[in-house]
mmCIF file of C-alpha atoms and ligand atoms in Angstrom:
data_model
loop_
_atom_site.group_PDB
_atom_site.id
_atom_site.type_symbol
_atom_site.label_atom_id
_atom_site.label_comp_id
_atom_site.label_asym_id
_atom_site.label_seq_id
_atom_site.Cartn_x
_atom_site.Cartn_y
_atom_site.Cartn_z
ATOM 1 C CA MET G 1 -0.079 0.201 0.257
ATOM 2 C CA ALA G 2 1.020 2.974 -0.791
ATOM 3 C CA LYS G 3 1.929 6.195 1.602
ATOM 4 C CA VAL G 4 -0.802 9.373 -0.142
ATOM 5 C CA ILE G 5 1.096 12.752 0.041
ATOM 6 C CA SER G 6 -1.359 15.033 0.695
ATOM 7 C CA GLY G 7 -1.084 18.238 -1.600
ATOM 8 C CA LYS G 8 -3.728 19.622 0.977
ATOM 9 C CA GLU G 9 -1.532 19.739 3.740
ATOM 10 C CA VAL G 10 1.794 20.365 2.392
ATOM 11 C CA SER G 11 0.281 23.739 0.587
ATOM 12 C CA ALA G 12 -1.518 24.455 3.845
ATOM 13 C CA LYS G 13 1.673 24.472 5.503
ATOM 14 C CA VAL G 14 3.770 26.820 2.262
ATOM 15 C CA ARG G 15 0.914 28.975 2.730
ATOM 16 C CA ALA G 16 1.413 29.373 5.888
ATOM 17 C CA GLU G 17 5.398 29.721 5.658
ATOM 18 C CA VAL G 18 4.264 32.636 3.483
ATOM 19 C CA LYS G 19 1.931 33.904 5.621
ATOM 20 C CA THR G 20 4.809 34.881 7.948
ATOM 21 C CA GLU G 21 6.608 35.865 5.876
ATOM 22 C CA CYS G 22 4.062 38.579 4.518
ATOM 23 C CA GLU G 23 3.683 39.748 8.007
ATOM 24 C CA GLN G 24 7.477 40.284 8.987
ATOM 25 C CA LEU G 25 7.277 42.680 5.190
ATOM 26 C CA LYS G 26 4.106 44.228 6.171
ATOM 27 C CA ALA G 27 6.410 44.817 9.280
ATOM 28 C CA GLN G 28 8.592 47.303 6.922
ATOM 29 C CA GLY G 29 6.099 48.420 5.187
ATOM 30 C CA ILE G 30 5.837 45.913 2.198
ATOM 31 C CA ILE G 31 2.738 44.635 1.031
ATOM 32 C CA PRO G 32 3.375 42.173 -2.025
ATOM 33 C CA GLY G 33 0.799 42.792 -4.473
ATOM 34 C CA LEU G 34 -0.035 39.888 -7.326
ATOM 35 C CA ALA G 35 -1.764 41.576 -10.815
ATOM 36 C CA VAL G 36 -4.469 38.961 -12.484
ATOM 37 C CA ILE G 37 -5.253 39.579 -16.313
ATOM 38 C CA ILE G 38 -7.993 37.339 -17.363
ATOM 39 C CA VAL G 39 -9.833 37.931 -21.181
ATOM 40 C CA GLY G 40 -12.958 36.571 -22.069
ATOM 41 C CA ASP G 41 -15.413 34.433 -19.855
ATOM 42 C CA ASP G 42 -13.940 30.614 -20.077
ATOM 43 C CA PRO G 43 -15.411 29.621 -16.964
ATOM 44 C CA ALA G 44 -12.328 27.165 -15.940
ATOM 45 C CA SER G 45 -10.433 30.256 -15.991
ATOM 46 C CA ARG G 46 -12.777 31.845 -13.964
ATOM 47 C CA VAL G 47 -12.533 29.680 -10.646
ATOM 48 C CA TYR G 48 -8.420 29.425 -11.517
ATOM 49 C CA VAL G 49 -8.302 33.674 -11.168
ATOM 50 C CA ASN G 50 -10.655 33.277 -7.958
ATOM 51 C CA ASN G 51 -8.757 30.836 -6.320
ATOM 52 C CA LYS G 52 -5.761 32.888 -7.114
ATOM 53 C CA LYS G 53 -7.540 35.796 -5.389
ATOM 54 C CA LYS G 54 -8.554 34.168 -2.265
ATOM 55 C CA ALA G 55 -5.539 32.060 -1.900
ATOM 56 C CA CYS G 56 -3.659 36.098 -1.843
ATOM 57 C CA ALA G 57 -6.106 37.401 0.581
ATOM 58 C CA GLU G 58 -5.652 33.968 2.806
ATOM 59 C CA VAL G 59 -1.545 35.460 2.796
ATOM 60 C CA GLY G 60 -1.993 38.566 2.799
ATOM 61 C CA PHE G 61 -1.492 40.488 -0.389
ATOM 62 C CA VAL G 62 -2.887 42.797 -2.228
ATOM 63 C CA SER G 63 -4.201 41.332 -5.331
ATOM 64 C CA GLU G 64 -5.847 43.275 -7.873
ATOM 65 C CA GLU G 65 -7.781 41.737 -11.135
ATOM 66 C CA TYR G 66 -7.581 42.755 -14.402
ATOM 67 C CA ALA G 67 -10.616 41.478 -16.535
ATOM 68 C CA LEU G 68 -11.063 42.488 -19.762
ATOM 69 C CA PRO G 69 -13.424 41.982 -22.204
ATOM 70 C CA ALA G 70 -13.490 38.786 -25.214
ATOM 71 C CA GLU G 71 -12.305 41.402 -27.928
ATOM 72 C CA THR G 72 -9.742 42.773 -26.162
ATOM 73 C CA THR G 73 -7.110 43.872 -28.636
ATOM 74 C CA GLN G 74 -3.388 42.774 -28.421
ATOM 75 C CA GLU G 75 -2.157 46.251 -28.263
ATOM 76 C CA GLU G 76 -4.594 47.046 -25.445
ATOM 77 C CA LEU G 77 -3.342 43.935 -23.400
ATOM 78 C CA LEU G 78 0.024 45.052 -24.195
ATOM 79 C CA ALA G 79 -0.468 48.442 -22.905
ATOM 80 C CA LEU G 80 -2.163 46.917 -19.970
ATOM 81 C CA VAL G 81 1.293 44.478 -18.970
ATOM 82 C CA GLU G 82 3.400 47.898 -19.836
ATOM 83 C CA LYS G 83 1.578 49.885 -16.983
ATOM 84 C CA LEU G 84 1.500 46.632 -14.365
ATOM 85 C CA ASN G 85 5.433 46.858 -15.158
ATOM 86 C CA ASN G 86 5.794 50.192 -13.888
ATOM 87 C CA LYS G 87 3.341 49.655 -11.485
ATOM 88 C CA PRO G 88 5.710 49.609 -8.092
ATOM 89 C CA GLU G 89 2.904 48.351 -5.745
ATOM 90 C CA ILE G 90 2.399 45.128 -8.108
ATOM 91 C CA ASN G 91 5.570 42.955 -7.189
ATOM 92 C CA GLY G 92 4.133 39.821 -9.770
ATOM 93 C CA ILE G 93 1.951 39.627 -12.867
ATOM 94 C CA LEU G 94 0.100 37.026 -14.718
ATOM 95 C CA CYS G 95 -2.494 36.452 -17.782
ATOM 96 C CA GLN G 96 -4.380 33.648 -17.164
ATOM 97 C CA LEU G 97 -4.024 31.049 -19.770
ATOM 98 C CA PRO G 98 -5.505 30.752 -22.810
ATOM 99 C CA LEU G 99 -6.501 33.754 -24.016
ATOM 100 C CA PRO G 100 -8.855 33.495 -26.835
ATOM 101 C CA LYS G 101 -7.659 32.862 -30.047
ATOM 102 C CA HIS G 102 -6.575 36.213 -31.796
ATOM 103 C CA LEU G 103 -4.098 36.910 -28.841
ATOM 104 C CA ASP G 104 -0.847 36.005 -28.976
ATOM 105 C CA GLU G 105 0.279 34.227 -25.617
ATOM 106 C CA LYS G 106 3.825 34.420 -26.365
ATOM 107 C CA ALA G 107 4.346 38.184 -27.287
ATOM 108 C CA VAL G 108 2.248 38.551 -23.744
ATOM 109 C CA ILE G 109 4.581 36.088 -21.591
ATOM 110 C CA ASN G 110 7.318 38.083 -23.194
ATOM 111 C CA ALA G 111 6.164 41.368 -22.473
ATOM 112 C CA ILE G 112 6.054 41.124 -18.790
ATOM 113 C CA SER G 113 8.919 42.019 -16.893
ATOM 114 C CA PRO G 114 11.091 38.857 -16.268
ATOM 115 C CA LEU G 115 11.410 40.245 -12.509
ATOM 116 C CA LYS G 116 7.906 39.853 -11.971
ATOM 117 C CA ASP G 117 7.022 36.795 -14.195
ATOM 118 C CA VAL G 118 5.848 35.020 -11.050
ATOM 119 C CA ASP G 119 4.763 32.032 -13.744
ATOM 120 C CA ALA G 120 7.933 31.640 -14.904
ATOM 121 C CA PHE G 121 6.634 31.495 -18.600
ATOM 122 C CA HIS G 122 8.987 34.208 -19.940
ATOM 123 C CA PRO G 123 11.978 33.040 -22.332
ATOM 124 C CA SER G 124 14.319 34.281 -19.909
ATOM 125 C CA ASN G 125 13.248 32.968 -16.187
ATOM 126 C CA VAL G 126 13.271 29.606 -18.995
ATOM 127 C CA GLY G 127 16.270 29.804 -19.488
ATOM 128 C CA LYS G 128 18.039 30.789 -16.418
ATOM 129 C CA ILE G 129 15.486 27.593 -15.491
ATOM 130 C CA MET G 130 17.586 25.255 -17.694
ATOM 131 C CA ILE G 131 21.288 26.711 -15.967
ATOM 132 C CA GLY G 132 20.181 26.272 -12.632
ATOM 133 C CA ASP G 133 20.259 29.887 -11.702
ATOM 134 C CA TYR G 134 16.903 31.283 -11.054
ATOM 135 C CA HIS G 135 14.551 33.945 -9.159
ATOM 136 C CA PHE G 136 11.165 31.478 -9.662
ATOM 137 C CA LEU G 137 10.590 28.014 -10.739
ATOM 138 C CA PRO G 138 7.138 27.316 -12.735
ATOM 139 C CA CYS G 139 4.616 26.465 -9.922
ATOM 140 C CA THR G 140 3.237 22.958 -10.632
ATOM 141 C CA PRO G 141 6.548 21.341 -11.189
ATOM 142 C CA ALA G 142 8.066 23.263 -8.221
ATOM 143 C CA GLY G 143 4.844 22.436 -6.647
ATOM 144 C CA VAL G 144 5.365 18.593 -7.088
ATOM 145 C CA MET G 145 8.754 19.132 -6.062
ATOM 146 C CA GLU G 146 7.987 20.411 -2.671
ATOM 147 C CA LEU G 147 5.641 17.438 -2.324
ATOM 148 C CA VAL G 148 9.151 15.332 -3.538
ATOM 149 C CA HIS G 149 10.963 16.935 -0.633
ATOM 150 C CA SER G 150 7.569 17.149 2.025
ATOM 151 C CA GLU G 151 8.588 12.832 2.588
ATOM 152 C CA GLY G 152 12.447 13.213 1.984
ATOM 153 C CA ILE G 153 12.453 11.422 -1.220
ATOM 154 C CA GLU G 154 16.177 11.122 -2.943
ATOM 155 C CA VAL G 155 15.735 11.858 -6.450
ATOM 156 C CA SER G 156 19.344 11.837 -6.368
ATOM 157 C CA GLY G 157 20.458 9.224 -8.800
ATOM 158 C CA LYS G 158 16.666 7.316 -9.622
ATOM 159 C CA ASN G 159 15.604 7.005 -12.736
ATOM 160 C CA CYS G 160 12.747 9.388 -13.022
ATOM 161 C CA VAL G 161 10.109 9.454 -15.963
ATOM 162 C CA VAL G 162 7.898 12.194 -16.493
ATOM 163 C CA ILE G 163 5.049 11.843 -19.809
ATOM 164 C CA GLY G 164 4.637 15.093 -21.124
ATOM 165 C CA ARG G 165 6.784 17.554 -22.902
ATOM 166 C CA SER G 166 4.309 20.669 -22.283
ATOM 167 C CA ASN G 167 5.997 24.115 -21.449
ATOM 168 C CA ILE G 168 4.609 24.232 -18.177
ATOM 169 C CA VAL G 169 5.256 21.036 -17.009
ATOM 170 C CA GLY G 170 6.837 18.316 -18.829
ATOM 171 C CA LYS G 171 9.586 19.696 -19.702
ATOM 172 C CA PRO G 172 9.598 22.072 -16.447
ATOM 173 C CA MET G 173 9.551 18.887 -14.126
ATOM 174 C CA ALA G 174 12.163 16.938 -16.167
ATOM 175 C CA MET G 175 14.514 19.736 -15.850
ATOM 176 C CA LEU G 176 13.942 20.362 -11.494
ATOM 177 C CA LEU G 177 14.728 16.612 -11.634
ATOM 178 C CA LEU G 178 17.842 16.330 -13.158
ATOM 179 C CA HIS G 179 19.004 19.570 -11.083
ATOM 180 C CA GLU G 180 18.614 17.092 -8.095
ATOM 181 C CA ASN G 181 20.466 14.542 -10.162
ATOM 182 C CA GLY G 182 17.820 12.154 -11.113
ATOM 183 C CA THR G 183 18.439 10.147 -14.387
ATOM 184 C CA VAL G 184 15.593 11.600 -16.107
ATOM 185 C CA THR G 185 13.550 10.294 -19.070
ATOM 186 C CA ILE G 186 11.053 12.513 -20.661
ATOM 187 C CA CYS G 187 8.134 10.248 -23.015
ATOM 188 C CA HIS G 188 5.078 12.360 -25.443
ATOM 189 C CA SER G 189 3.084 10.981 -27.777
ATOM 190 C CA ARG G 190 5.386 10.007 -30.590
ATOM 191 C CA THR G 191 7.310 8.099 -27.546
ATOM 192 C CA LYS G 192 7.733 3.935 -28.653
ATOM 193 C CA ASN G 193 7.743 1.431 -25.832
ATOM 194 C CA LEU G 194 5.742 3.792 -23.519
ATOM 195 C CA LYS G 195 4.827 0.983 -21.284
ATOM 196 C CA GLU G 196 8.757 -0.362 -20.820
ATOM 197 C CA ILE G 197 10.766 2.885 -20.099
ATOM 198 C CA CYS G 198 7.636 3.986 -17.624
ATOM 199 C CA GLN G 199 8.547 0.126 -15.964
ATOM 200 C CA SER G 200 11.943 1.743 -14.907
ATOM 201 C CA ALA G 201 10.667 4.599 -13.006
ATOM 202 C CA ASP G 202 11.717 4.619 -9.558
ATOM 203 C CA ILE G 203 9.773 8.009 -9.827
ATOM 204 C CA LEU G 204 7.048 8.793 -12.291
ATOM 205 C CA VAL G 205 5.686 12.124 -12.954
ATOM 206 C CA ALA G 206 2.404 11.873 -15.178
ATOM 207 C CA ALA G 207 1.614 15.421 -17.210
ATOM 208 C CA VAL G 208 -0.440 13.675 -20.371
ATOM 209 C CA GLY G 209 -3.602 15.061 -19.872
ATOM 210 C CA LYS G 210 -5.621 11.645 -20.170
ATOM 211 C CA PRO G 211 -8.039 10.284 -17.802
ATOM 212 C CA LYS G 212 -6.313 7.414 -15.675
ATOM 213 C CA PHE G 213 -3.964 6.509 -18.191
ATOM 214 C CA VAL G 214 -1.419 5.206 -16.360
ATOM 215 C CA LYS G 215 -2.312 1.496 -15.703
ATOM 216 C CA ALA G 216 -0.561 -0.861 -12.725
ATOM 217 C CA ASP G 217 1.203 -2.770 -15.604
ATOM 218 C CA MET G 218 3.394 0.943 -16.386
ATOM 219 C CA VAL G 219 4.137 1.169 -12.801
ATOM 220 C CA LYS G 220 7.478 -0.885 -10.946
ATOM 221 C CA GLU G 221 6.836 -1.906 -7.413
ATOM 222 C CA GLY G 222 7.202 0.483 -4.934
ATOM 223 C CA ALA G 223 7.642 3.785 -7.855
ATOM 224 C CA VAL G 224 6.875 6.739 -6.416
ATOM 225 C CA VAL G 225 3.809 8.114 -8.807
ATOM 226 C CA LEU G 226 3.345 11.941 -8.827
ATOM 227 C CA ASP G 227 -0.366 12.699 -11.063
ATOM 228 C CA VAL G 228 -0.057 16.274 -12.240
ATOM 229 C CA GLY G 229 -3.172 15.484 -14.765
ATOM 230 C CA ILE G 230 -6.595 17.174 -13.701
ATOM 231 C CA ASN G 231 -9.397 15.609 -16.116
ATOM 232 C CA ARG G 232 -12.885 14.425 -15.771
ATOM 233 C CA ASP G 233 -13.705 10.611 -16.153
ATOM 234 C CA GLU G 234 -16.685 9.132 -17.795
ATOM 235 C CA ASN G 235 -18.779 9.459 -15.479
ATOM 236 C CA GLY G 236 -17.561 13.660 -14.849
ATOM 237 C CA LYS G 237 -15.641 13.099 -11.795
ATOM 238 C CA LEU G 238 -12.329 14.245 -11.424
ATOM 239 C CA CYS G 239 -9.867 12.627 -11.989
ATOM 240 C CA GLY G 240 -6.185 12.318 -12.371
ATOM 241 C CA ASP G 241 -3.518 11.074 -15.408
ATOM 242 C CA VAL G 242 -3.323 7.557 -13.307
ATOM 243 C CA ASP G 243 -5.350 5.335 -12.250
ATOM 244 C CA TYR G 244 -5.398 5.936 -8.642
ATOM 245 C CA GLN G 245 -7.482 2.373 -7.682
ATOM 246 C CA GLU G 246 -4.874 0.221 -9.538
ATOM 247 C CA VAL G 247 -1.600 1.922 -9.448
ATOM 248 C CA GLU G 248 -2.015 2.697 -5.642
ATOM 249 C CA PRO G 249 -1.305 -0.725 -3.969
ATOM 250 C CA LYS G 250 2.102 -1.234 -6.177
ATOM 251 C CA ALA G 251 3.525 2.392 -5.474
ATOM 252 C CA SER G 252 5.470 3.462 -2.592
ATOM 253 C CA TYR G 253 4.011 7.045 -2.492
ATOM 254 C CA ILE G 254 1.584 8.618 -4.112
ATOM 255 C CA THR G 255 -0.304 11.951 -4.869
ATOM 256 C CA PRO G 256 -3.875 11.614 -5.361
ATOM 257 C CA VAL G 257 -6.364 13.842 -7.475
ATOM 258 C CA PRO G 258 -8.252 16.124 -6.107
ATOM 259 C CA GLY G 259 -6.015 16.823 -3.165
ATOM 260 C CA GLY G 260 -2.154 16.155 -4.243
ATOM 261 C CA VAL G 261 -0.661 18.578 -7.134
ATOM 262 C CA GLY G 262 -3.706 20.594 -7.280
ATOM 263 C CA PRO G 263 -3.332 22.557 -4.478
ATOM 264 C CA MET G 264 0.401 23.374 -4.758
ATOM 265 C CA THR G 265 0.329 25.094 -8.020
ATOM 266 C CA ILE G 266 -0.991 27.971 -6.197
ATOM 267 C CA ALA G 267 0.251 27.875 -2.664
ATOM 268 C CA MET G 268 3.856 28.269 -5.253
ATOM 269 C CA LEU G 269 2.585 30.687 -7.026
ATOM 270 C CA MET G 270 2.179 32.914 -3.711
ATOM 271 C CA LYS G 271 5.833 31.321 -2.598
ATOM 272 C CA ASN G 272 6.966 33.255 -6.185
ATOM 273 C CA THR G 273 4.925 36.749 -5.578
ATOM 274 C CA LEU G 274 6.884 36.667 -1.987
ATOM 275 C CA LYS G 275 10.257 36.391 -3.462
ATOM 276 C CA ALA G 276 9.443 38.769 -6.208
ATOM 277 C CA ALA G 277 8.304 41.656 -3.369
ATOM 278 C CA LYS G 278 11.321 40.980 -1.484
ATOM 279 C CA ILE G 279 14.125 40.994 -4.830
ATOM 280 C CA GLN G 280 11.664 43.950 -5.858
ATOM 281 C CA ASN G 281 12.212 45.631 -2.672
ATOM 282 C CA GLY G 282 15.342 44.839 -2.114
ATOM 283 C CA VAL G 283 15.240 42.603 1.106
ATOM 284 C CA LYS G 284 17.094 38.960 1.734
HETATM 285 P P1 NAD M 1 -0.469 19.265 -22.366
HETATM 286 O O1 NAD M 1 -1.910 18.970 -23.505
HETATM 287 O O2 NAD M 1 0.074 21.020 -22.913
HETATM 288 O O3 NAD M 1 0.787 18.336 -22.764
HETATM 289 C C1 NAD M 1 0.232 16.873 -22.829
HETATM 290 C C2 NAD M 1 1.374 16.002 -23.080
HETATM 291 O O4 NAD M 1 1.306 14.676 -23.254
HETATM 292 C C3 NAD M 1 1.976 16.341 -24.660
HETATM 293 O O5 NAD M 1 3.309 16.648 -24.115
HETATM 294 C C4 NAD M 1 1.526 14.915 -25.428
HETATM 295 O O6 NAD M 1 2.943 14.769 -26.151
HETATM 296 C C5 NAD M 1 1.615 13.865 -24.070
HETATM 297 N N1 NAD M 1 1.097 12.877 -24.112
HETATM 298 C C6 NAD M 1 -0.035 12.909 -25.383
HETATM 299 N N2 NAD M 1 -0.607 11.565 -25.099
HETATM 300 C C7 NAD M 1 0.371 10.679 -24.997
HETATM 301 C C8 NAD M 1 0.409 9.183 -25.203
HETATM 302 N N3 NAD M 1 -0.458 8.589 -25.623
HETATM 303 N N4 NAD M 1 1.906 9.248 -24.617
HETATM 304 C C9 NAD M 1 2.142 9.515 -23.757
HETATM 305 N N5 NAD M 1 2.539 10.719 -24.392
HETATM 306 C C10 NAD M 1 0.980 11.877 -24.590
HETATM 307 O O7 NAD M 1 -0.883 19.597 -21.163
HETATM 308 P P2 NAD M 1 -0.124 20.180 -20.178
HETATM 309 O O8 NAD M 1 -0.669 21.657 -19.636
HETATM 310 O O9 NAD M 1 1.413 19.037 -19.953
HETATM 311 O O10 NAD M 1 -1.207 19.443 -18.471
HETATM 312 C C11 NAD M 1 -1.353 17.953 -18.673
HETATM 313 C C12 NAD M 1 -2.249 17.659 -17.713
HETATM 314 O O11 NAD M 1 -1.608 18.351 -16.525
HETATM 315 C C13 NAD M 1 -3.559 17.942 -18.117
HETATM 316 O O12 NAD M 1 -4.402 17.046 -17.545
HETATM 317 C C14 NAD M 1 -3.677 19.544 -16.809
HETATM 318 O O13 NAD M 1 -4.733 19.817 -16.854
HETATM 319 C C15 NAD M 1 -2.929 18.835 -15.273
HETATM 320 N N6 NAD M 1 -2.316 20.546 -15.009
HETATM 321 C C16 NAD M 1 -2.506 20.194 -14.101
HETATM 322 C C17 NAD M 1 -1.965 21.634 -13.093
HETATM 323 C C18 NAD M 1 -2.215 21.666 -12.009
HETATM 324 O O14 NAD M 1 -1.970 22.438 -11.115
HETATM 325 N N7 NAD M 1 -2.219 20.878 -11.097
HETATM 326 C C19 NAD M 1 -0.733 22.678 -13.588
HETATM 327 C C20 NAD M 1 -0.982 22.312 -14.991
HETATM 328 C C21 NAD M 1 -1.549 21.267 -15.799
#
């Protein structure tokens, strides 16, 4: 039977630490501020933005929401980003993705000041992560690592397999495992022998976006299984990329969905915003 790693508990701890540090900053007259831009009325994006605002309030940050209509032009959006780049009370800027089709996501990400880029999507921050000299880590992979650390799981020398190669999850996830001296394999939609490769994993990260994709026969006895997926199963119930029922008896550690990696993402966003406020105010 696997030990279940509770993202609920670990994320609450991270948020409590951020709150304490935020109080210390407030004593120095500094209140961290996060600006969240949302364009259009995608219901999932609305939920994410509301959760981020709620988390800000809980840890004591100021949050500003910029809800723009779906027909906002590229120029208008870039002008807002520029305004926020120059606003001293705002330490972190995030633009909720996906954007409506007519807007250029890449250009918007590139326009955010790297020092305020708390999602760590800006090419300059991505490059810094590659060379291991960074201020911010992308929130979801950083959250996965926080879960790994919370259990004292050793990565060094382990076979780590990441399924998924997206810029937001798979690629940076692989890089963070590599930084901790894991031997990392990235699998994707064109990978041959996926099952055999996964069977070699001491640490298996699933970031595929397919419900219950990872089955028991893909998992080595005693593997650490970290499930990034957020999907709906055939009954509309929330589930991960891992078939939890099947895999849990084989794993040594496993993250559930919901309550695993999910809550970590926002907690790490709070951590990044705190760090941005400290850097911008010259606080060590
Ligand atoms: P994505 O669609 O950008 O990437 C999916 C990856 O899976 C691709 O790289 C693709 O090559 C790979 N893939 C697809 N089919 C495959 C197959 N048959 N075999 C092997 N690889 C295959 O998705 P993403 O943005 O990386 O997100 C992945 C999952 O994580 C989604 O379920 C998403 O909802 C979830 N997610 C969760 C959080 C969180 O906060 N917990 C954050 C971001 C994404």
